[in-house]
Amino acid sequence: MLRKGATIEAIESVYRDRGADFFRLALARTSDPELARDAVQGGFARAIRTRARFRGSGSLEAWICRCVLNAARDSLSRAGEPEPGVVDTGSSEPTAADADVRAAVRRLPERQRDALFLRFYLELDYAAIADALGIEVGTVSATLHAARKTLTQALQEVMR
């Protein structure tokens, strides 16, 4: 039998363990550190408020990812911001090649960008990504494949 609902303690544990990763996800989604912080706070607050809706059929972390992604999207809408760019979340100085990669990722459809962010920023497996995005596991595979193919083509064109 599946356990329904999530405890505040379990949500707090995810925040303590992965809060920085969720911030990187939200920053990649919003391109603005303040909006990203708001999105993480809003996403976790939403998770706490609606914890009874957690069905337990997937991971709690993936469910919270969806809350944070939705909060990031809402933050952008409230701020009147266009679709986000992709920001550098590393510590080294960005190069021209970094800018090319960010621009190519920015041009991806939203689902492809989100799947990439979840895979590479949060290191979620395909099942967790499927839970977070509300899609089938096979669709995650196809989505990531399409994103990689599009990025490869775009970056090969830049190299010419």
PDB file of N, CA and C in Angstrom, residues 4 6 9-10 23 28 34 36-37 58 78-79 83 91 103 106-107 126-127 135 137-138 145-147 156 158:
ATOM      1  N   LYS A   4       0.366   7.899   1.580  1.00  0.00           N
ATOM      2  CA  LYS A   4      -0.083   9.159   0.992  1.00  0.00           C
ATOM      3  C   LYS A   4       0.310  10.296   1.906  1.00  0.00           C
ATOM      4  N   ALA A   6       3.047  13.662   2.715  1.00  0.00           N
ATOM      5  CA  ALA A   6       4.450  13.765   3.103  1.00  0.00           C
ATOM      6  C   ALA A   6       4.510  14.517   4.419  1.00  0.00           C
ATOM      7  N   GLU A   9       8.784  17.015   8.220  1.00  0.00           N
ATOM      8  CA  GLU A   9      10.152  16.601   8.508  1.00  0.00           C
ATOM      9  C   GLU A   9      10.834  16.047   7.262  1.00  0.00           C
ATOM     10  N   ALA A  10      10.107  15.270   6.471  1.00  0.00           N
ATOM     11  CA  ALA A  10      10.687  14.708   5.244  1.00  0.00           C
ATOM     12  C   ALA A  10      10.994  15.820   4.240  1.00  0.00           C
ATOM     13  N   PHE A  23      18.453  25.426  -5.570  1.00  0.00           N
ATOM     14  CA  PHE A  23      18.762  26.809  -5.920  1.00  0.00           C
ATOM     15  C   PHE A  23      19.405  26.863  -7.305  1.00  0.00           C
ATOM     16  N   ALA A  28      19.045  28.394 -12.844  1.00  0.00           N
ATOM     17  CA  ALA A  28      19.113  28.072 -14.273  1.00  0.00           C
ATOM     18  C   ALA A  28      17.786  28.396 -14.950  1.00  0.00           C
ATOM     19  N   GLU A  34      17.793  36.416  -7.095  1.00  0.00           N
ATOM     20  CA  GLU A  34      16.691  36.749  -6.184  1.00  0.00           C
ATOM     21  C   GLU A  34      15.430  35.962  -6.536  1.00  0.00           C
ATOM     22  N   ALA A  36      15.412  33.176  -8.070  1.00  0.00           N
ATOM     23  CA  ALA A  36      15.718  31.769  -7.780  1.00  0.00           C
ATOM     24  C   ALA A  36      15.504  31.470  -6.301  1.00  0.00           C
ATOM     25  N   ARG A  37      15.981  32.354  -5.421  1.00  0.00           N
ATOM     26  CA  ARG A  37      15.757  32.152  -3.984  1.00  0.00           C
ATOM     27  C   ARG A  37      14.259  32.141  -3.675  1.00  0.00           C
ATOM     28  N   GLY A  58       5.851   8.247  -6.424  1.00  0.00           N
ATOM     29  CA  GLY A  58       7.191   8.582  -6.901  1.00  0.00           C
ATOM     30  C   GLY A  58       7.995   9.122  -5.736  1.00  0.00           C
ATOM     31  N   ARG A  78       5.193  36.707 -12.617  1.00  0.00           N
ATOM     32  CA  ARG A  78       4.922  37.873 -11.758  1.00  0.00           C
ATOM     33  C   ARG A  78       5.890  39.010 -12.041  1.00  0.00           C
ATOM     34  N   ALA A  79       7.137  38.662 -12.349  1.00  0.00           N
ATOM     35  CA  ALA A  79       8.148  39.684 -12.602  1.00  0.00           C
ATOM     36  C   ALA A  79       8.034  40.244 -14.013  1.00  0.00           C
ATOM     37  N   GLU A  83      10.955  34.209 -21.104  1.00  0.00           N
ATOM     38  CA  GLU A  83      11.571  32.920 -20.804  1.00  0.00           C
ATOM     39  C   GLU A  83      13.016  33.159 -20.426  1.00  0.00           C
ATOM     40  N   SER A  91      31.946  28.331 -10.713  1.00  0.00           N
ATOM     41  CA  SER A  91      32.744  29.368 -10.089  1.00  0.00           C
ATOM     42  C   SER A  91      33.793  29.957 -11.015  1.00  0.00           C
ATOM     43  N   ALA A 103      23.321  29.928 -24.744  1.00  0.00           N
ATOM     44  CA  ALA A 103      22.376  30.393 -25.765  1.00  0.00           C
ATOM     45  C   ALA A 103      21.672  29.206 -26.426  1.00  0.00           C
ATOM     46  N   ARG A 106      19.143  27.849 -24.011  1.00  0.00           N
ATOM     47  CA  ARG A 106      18.026  28.800 -23.900  1.00  0.00           C
ATOM     48  C   ARG A 106      17.024  28.619 -25.041  1.00  0.00           C
ATOM     49  N   ARG A 107      17.512  28.213 -26.211  1.00  0.00           N
ATOM     50  CA  ARG A 107      16.615  28.037 -27.364  1.00  0.00           C
ATOM     51  C   ARG A 107      15.855  26.711 -27.334  1.00  0.00           C
ATOM     52  N   TYR A 126      15.898   8.847 -14.613  1.00  0.00           N
ATOM     53  CA  TYR A 126      14.806   9.079 -15.550  1.00  0.00           C
ATOM     54  C   TYR A 126      13.433   8.969 -14.883  1.00  0.00           C
ATOM     55  N   ALA A 127      13.297   8.038 -13.947  1.00  0.00           N
ATOM     56  CA  ALA A 127      12.001   7.875 -13.270  1.00  0.00           C
ATOM     57  C   ALA A 127      11.661   9.111 -12.444  1.00  0.00           C
ATOM     58  N   ILE A 135       5.553  13.262 -16.855  1.00  0.00           N
ATOM     59  CA  ILE A 135       5.590  12.577 -18.143  1.00  0.00           C
ATOM     60  C   ILE A 135       6.031  11.130 -17.921  1.00  0.00           C
ATOM     61  N   VAL A 137       8.460   7.746 -18.427  1.00  0.00           N
ATOM     62  CA  VAL A 137       9.908   7.529 -18.442  1.00  0.00           C
ATOM     63  C   VAL A 137      10.433   7.499 -19.877  1.00  0.00           C
ATOM     64  N   GLY A 138       9.712   6.849 -20.766  1.00  0.00           N
ATOM     65  CA  GLY A 138      10.134   6.815 -22.165  1.00  0.00           C
ATOM     66  C   GLY A 138      10.167   8.196 -22.793  1.00  0.00           C
ATOM     67  N   HIS A 145      17.172  12.865 -25.358  1.00  0.00           N
ATOM     68  CA  HIS A 145      17.827  12.565 -26.633  1.00  0.00           C
ATOM     69  C   HIS A 145      17.644  13.733 -27.613  1.00  0.00           C
ATOM     70  N   ALA A 146      16.430  14.236 -27.705  1.00  0.00           N
ATOM     71  CA  ALA A 146      16.163  15.365 -28.610  1.00  0.00           C
ATOM     72  C   ALA A 146      16.961  16.600 -28.187  1.00  0.00           C
ATOM     73  N   ALA A 147      17.033  16.851 -26.889  1.00  0.00           N
ATOM     74  CA  ALA A 147      17.790  18.010 -26.394  1.00  0.00           C
ATOM     75  C   ALA A 147      19.265  17.877 -26.733  1.00  0.00           C
ATOM     76  N   GLN A 156      27.732  22.472 -33.195  1.00  0.00           N
ATOM     77  CA  GLN A 156      28.548  22.195 -34.374  1.00  0.00           C
ATOM     78  C   GLN A 156      28.461  23.363 -35.351  1.00  0.00           C
ATOM     79  N   VAL A 158      28.032  26.476 -34.523  1.00  0.00           N
ATOM     80  CA  VAL A 158      28.813  27.569 -33.926  1.00  0.00           C
ATOM     81  C   VAL A 158      30.293  27.345 -34.194  1.00  0.00           C
TER      82      VAL A 158
END
